[in-house]
Short mmCIF file of C-alpha atoms in Angstrom, two decimals:
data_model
loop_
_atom_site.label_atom_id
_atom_site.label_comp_id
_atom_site.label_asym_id
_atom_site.label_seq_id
_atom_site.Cartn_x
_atom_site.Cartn_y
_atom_site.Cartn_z
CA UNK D 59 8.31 135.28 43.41
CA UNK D 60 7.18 137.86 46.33
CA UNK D 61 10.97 139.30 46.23
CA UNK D 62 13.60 141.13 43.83
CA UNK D 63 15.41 137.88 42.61
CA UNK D 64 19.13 137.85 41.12
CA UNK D 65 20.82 135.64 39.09
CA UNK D 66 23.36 134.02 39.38
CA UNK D 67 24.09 134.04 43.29
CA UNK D 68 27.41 133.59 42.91
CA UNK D 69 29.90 134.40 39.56
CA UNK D 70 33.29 133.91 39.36
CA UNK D 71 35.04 134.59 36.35
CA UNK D 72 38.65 135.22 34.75
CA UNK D 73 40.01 139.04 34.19
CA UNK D 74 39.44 140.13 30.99
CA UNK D 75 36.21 138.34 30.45
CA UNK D 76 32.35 139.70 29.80
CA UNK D 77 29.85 138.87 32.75
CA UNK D 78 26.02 139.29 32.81
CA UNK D 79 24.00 139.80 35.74
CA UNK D 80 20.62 139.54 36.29
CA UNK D 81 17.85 141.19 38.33
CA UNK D 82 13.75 140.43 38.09
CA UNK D 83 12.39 143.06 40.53
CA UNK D 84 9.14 143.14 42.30
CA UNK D 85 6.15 142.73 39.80
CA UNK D 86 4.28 146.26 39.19
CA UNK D 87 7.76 147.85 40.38
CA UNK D 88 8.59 150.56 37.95
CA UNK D 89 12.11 151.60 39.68
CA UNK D 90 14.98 149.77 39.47
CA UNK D 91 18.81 150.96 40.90
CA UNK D 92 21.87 148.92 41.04
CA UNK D 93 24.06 148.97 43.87
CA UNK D 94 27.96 147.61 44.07
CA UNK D 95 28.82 146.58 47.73
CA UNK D 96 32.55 146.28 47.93
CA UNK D 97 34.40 144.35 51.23
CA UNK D 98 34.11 146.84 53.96
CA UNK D 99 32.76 149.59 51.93
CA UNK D 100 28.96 150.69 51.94
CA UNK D 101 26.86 150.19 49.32
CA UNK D 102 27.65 152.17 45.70
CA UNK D 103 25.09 153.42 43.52
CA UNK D 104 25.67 152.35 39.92
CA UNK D 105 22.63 152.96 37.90
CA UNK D 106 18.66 153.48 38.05
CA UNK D 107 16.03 152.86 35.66
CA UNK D 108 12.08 154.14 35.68
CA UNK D 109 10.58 152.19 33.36
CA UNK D 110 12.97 150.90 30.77
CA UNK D 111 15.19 154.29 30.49
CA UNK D 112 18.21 155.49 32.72
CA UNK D 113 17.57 158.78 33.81
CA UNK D 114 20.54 158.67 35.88
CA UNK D 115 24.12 156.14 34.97
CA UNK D 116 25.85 158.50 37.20
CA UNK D 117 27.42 155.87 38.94
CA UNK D 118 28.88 154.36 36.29
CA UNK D 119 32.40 153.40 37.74
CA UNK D 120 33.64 153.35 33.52
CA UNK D 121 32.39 152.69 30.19
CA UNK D 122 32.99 148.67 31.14
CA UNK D 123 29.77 149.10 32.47
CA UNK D 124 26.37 149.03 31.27
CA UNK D 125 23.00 148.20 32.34
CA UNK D 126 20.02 147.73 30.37
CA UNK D 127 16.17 146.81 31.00
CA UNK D 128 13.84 145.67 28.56
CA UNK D 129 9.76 145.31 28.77
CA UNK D 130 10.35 147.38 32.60
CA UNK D 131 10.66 144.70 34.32
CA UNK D 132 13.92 142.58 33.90
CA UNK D 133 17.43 144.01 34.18
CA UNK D 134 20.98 142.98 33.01
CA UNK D 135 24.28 144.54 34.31
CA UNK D 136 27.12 143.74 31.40
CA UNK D 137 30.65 144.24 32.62
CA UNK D 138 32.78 143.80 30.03
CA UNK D 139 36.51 143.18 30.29
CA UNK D 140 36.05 142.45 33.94
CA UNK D 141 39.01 143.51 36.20
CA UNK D 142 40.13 142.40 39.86
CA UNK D 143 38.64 145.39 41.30
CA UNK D 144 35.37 144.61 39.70
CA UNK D 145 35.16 142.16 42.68
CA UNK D 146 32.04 143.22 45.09
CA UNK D 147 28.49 142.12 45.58
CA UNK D 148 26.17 143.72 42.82
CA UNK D 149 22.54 144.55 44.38
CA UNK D 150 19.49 144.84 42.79
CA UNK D 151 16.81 146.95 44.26
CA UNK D 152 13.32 148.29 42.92
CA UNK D 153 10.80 150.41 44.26
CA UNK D 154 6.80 151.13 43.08
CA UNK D 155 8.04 154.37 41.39
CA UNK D 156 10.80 156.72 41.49
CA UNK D 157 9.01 159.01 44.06
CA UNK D 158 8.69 155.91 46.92
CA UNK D 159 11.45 155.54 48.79
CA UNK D 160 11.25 152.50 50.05
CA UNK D 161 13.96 150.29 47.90
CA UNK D 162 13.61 146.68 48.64
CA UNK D 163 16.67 144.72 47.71
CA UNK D 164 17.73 141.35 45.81
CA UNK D 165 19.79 138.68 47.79
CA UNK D 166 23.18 139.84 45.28
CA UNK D 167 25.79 138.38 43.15
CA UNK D 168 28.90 138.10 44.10
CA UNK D 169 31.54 138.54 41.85
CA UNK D 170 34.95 137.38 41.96
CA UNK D 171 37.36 138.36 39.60
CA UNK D 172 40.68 136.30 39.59
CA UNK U 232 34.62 164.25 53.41
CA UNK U 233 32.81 161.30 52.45
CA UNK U 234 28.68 162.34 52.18
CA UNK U 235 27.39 159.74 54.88
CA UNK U 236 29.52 158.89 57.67
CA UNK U 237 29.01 156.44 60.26
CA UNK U 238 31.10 155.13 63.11
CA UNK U 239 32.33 151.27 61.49
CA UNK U 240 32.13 150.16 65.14
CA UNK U 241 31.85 147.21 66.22
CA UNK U 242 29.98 148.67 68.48
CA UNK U 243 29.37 145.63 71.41
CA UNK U 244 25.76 146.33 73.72
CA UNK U 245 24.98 143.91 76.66
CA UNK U 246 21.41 142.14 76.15
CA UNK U 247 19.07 144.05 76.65
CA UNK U 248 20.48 147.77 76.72
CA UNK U 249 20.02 150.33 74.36
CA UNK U 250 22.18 150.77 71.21
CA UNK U 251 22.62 153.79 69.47
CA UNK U 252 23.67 154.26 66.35
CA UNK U 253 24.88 157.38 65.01
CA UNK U 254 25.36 158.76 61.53
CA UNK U 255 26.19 162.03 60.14
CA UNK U 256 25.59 163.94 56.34
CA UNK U 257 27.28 166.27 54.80
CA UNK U 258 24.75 167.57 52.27
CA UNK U 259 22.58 170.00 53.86
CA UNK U 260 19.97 169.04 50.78
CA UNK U 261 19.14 165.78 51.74
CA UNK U 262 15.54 164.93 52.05
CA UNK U 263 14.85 161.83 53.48
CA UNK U 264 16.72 159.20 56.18
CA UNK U 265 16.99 155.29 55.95
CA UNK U 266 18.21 152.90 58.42
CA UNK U 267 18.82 149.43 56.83
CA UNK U 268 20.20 146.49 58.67
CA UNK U 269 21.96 144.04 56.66
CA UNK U 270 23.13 140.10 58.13
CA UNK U 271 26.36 139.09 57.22
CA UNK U 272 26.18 137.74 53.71
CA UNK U 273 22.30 138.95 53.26
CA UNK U 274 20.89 141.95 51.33
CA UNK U 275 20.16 144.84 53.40
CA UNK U 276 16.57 145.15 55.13
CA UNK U 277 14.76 148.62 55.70
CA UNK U 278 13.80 149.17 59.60
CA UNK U 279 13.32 152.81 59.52
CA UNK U 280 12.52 155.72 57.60
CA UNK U 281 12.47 159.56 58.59
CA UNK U 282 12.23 162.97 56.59
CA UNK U 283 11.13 165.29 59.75
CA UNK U 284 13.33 166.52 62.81
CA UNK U 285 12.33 164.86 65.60
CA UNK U 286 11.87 161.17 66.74
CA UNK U 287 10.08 158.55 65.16
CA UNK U 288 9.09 155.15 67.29
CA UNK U 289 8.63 151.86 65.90
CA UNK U 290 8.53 149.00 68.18
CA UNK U 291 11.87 148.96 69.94
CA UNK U 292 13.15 151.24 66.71
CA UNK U 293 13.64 154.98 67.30
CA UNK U 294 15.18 157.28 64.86
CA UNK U 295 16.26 161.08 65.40
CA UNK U 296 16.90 163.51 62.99
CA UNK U 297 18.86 166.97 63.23
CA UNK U 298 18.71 168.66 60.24
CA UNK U 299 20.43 171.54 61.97
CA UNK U 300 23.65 169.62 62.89
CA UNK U 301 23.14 167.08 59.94
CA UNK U 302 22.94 163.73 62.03
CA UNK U 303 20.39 160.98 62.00
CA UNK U 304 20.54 158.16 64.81
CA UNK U 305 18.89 154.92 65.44
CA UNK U 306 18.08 153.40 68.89
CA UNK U 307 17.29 150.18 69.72
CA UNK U 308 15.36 149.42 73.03
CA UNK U 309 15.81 146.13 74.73
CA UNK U 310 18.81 144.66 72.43
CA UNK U 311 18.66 141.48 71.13
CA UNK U 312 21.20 138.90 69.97
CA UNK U 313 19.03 138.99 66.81
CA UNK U 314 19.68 142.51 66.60
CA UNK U 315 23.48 141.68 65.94
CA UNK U 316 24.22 143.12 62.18
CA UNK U 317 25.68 145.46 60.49
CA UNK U 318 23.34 149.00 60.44
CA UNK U 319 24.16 151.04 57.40
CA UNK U 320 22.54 154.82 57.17
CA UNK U 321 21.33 156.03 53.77
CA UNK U 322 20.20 159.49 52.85
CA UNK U 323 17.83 160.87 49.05
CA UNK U 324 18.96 164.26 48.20
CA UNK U 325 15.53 165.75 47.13
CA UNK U 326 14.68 165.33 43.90
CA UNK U 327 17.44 162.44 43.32
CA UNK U 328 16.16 159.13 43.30
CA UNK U 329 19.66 156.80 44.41
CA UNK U 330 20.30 156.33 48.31
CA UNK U 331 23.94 157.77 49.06
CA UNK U 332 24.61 154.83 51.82
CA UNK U 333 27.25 154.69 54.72
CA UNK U 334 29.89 152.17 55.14
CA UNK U 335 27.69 150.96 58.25
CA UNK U 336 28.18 150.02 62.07
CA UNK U 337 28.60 146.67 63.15
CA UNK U 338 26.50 146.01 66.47
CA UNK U 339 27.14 142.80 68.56
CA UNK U 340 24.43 142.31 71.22
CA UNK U 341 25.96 140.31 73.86
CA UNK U 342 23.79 137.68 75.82
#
């Protein structure tokens, strides 16, 4: 596709349990960030990658959280042991390189965590 | 503080007026400027980009940056009921790829 797709649009899941979410960025794109978009809260940054390593995880909210990207291009956010505040919309975005700064973003997940 | 603070509005403009949008930064290091505009329920959309003091003019789109006072605006000519969203404000610190976004201002363009 011409766009940063995510997968799947919409999760909701049980507290306690592991979830997996996906994002294919832009083909060529080399940068790739996770965002967390909580209700009525801007958007949170979580994690970026160039290439397949994370230079910076800074955002990280605990050690629940991890992100990985394999062959730089796919990436999967694993939160494990999922909680109620985990509930938000998780974007994707990806850029040419880490130098451009224009991000173009996924359409989300949203997560719901009952 | 919080590092990029914007006005949550809603912020209501009569049909063609100008809106302005206003949003301020606390970290005198920041490099570059983004406006997004994000739909309810869609991802958010980049309309504008600025790294210089001054205005920049695109279309009905004008943003001005103060790095003096630390605040970066958006106008928008002409309003249109398309132009109802929410407008978040994101700043790069230089040298740090992540956008440090606002909490956004929700603009209703009234017909």
């Amino acid at each position: 596709g011409a766009g940063v797709s995510q997968s799947p649009s919409n999760k909701v899941t049980e507290k306690g349990k592991d979830v997996e979410l996906r994002c294919d960025p832009i083909s060529g794109h080399t940068a790739l960030y996770w965002y967390r978009q909580s209700l009525g809260q801007g958007l949170e940054f979580l994690i970026y990658f160039q290439g397949n390593s994370a230079p910076d995880k800074s955002g990280l909210p605990s050690d629940r959280f991890s992100a990985e990207r394999t062959g730089g291009s796919v990436s999967t956010l694993t939160i494990q042991r999922t909680q109620q505040e985990d509930s938000a919309v998780y974007l994707c975005a990806s850029s040419w390189d880490s130098l451009t700064d224009t991000q173009y973003f996924g359409p989300g997940t949203r997560l719901t965590v009952l | 503080q919080k590092e990029v603070e914007q006005n949550s509005g809603p912020l209501s403009v009569p049909e063609g007026a100008i809106a302005s949008l206003n949003c301020t930064y606390s970290d005198r290091g920041s490099q570059s400027f983004f406006w997004y505009r994000q739909y309810s329920g869609k991802s958010p959309e980049l309309i504008m980009s600025i790294y210089s003091n001054g205005d920049k003019e695109d279309g009905r789109f004008t943003a001005q940056l103060n790095k003096a006072s630390q605040y970066v605006s958006l106008l928008i000519r002409d309003s249109q009921p398309s132009d109802s969203a929410t407008y978040l404000c994101a700043v790069r610190l230089f040298g740090n790829e992540k956008l440090t976004f606002g909490t956004g201002t929700r603009l209703t363009i009234i017909p």
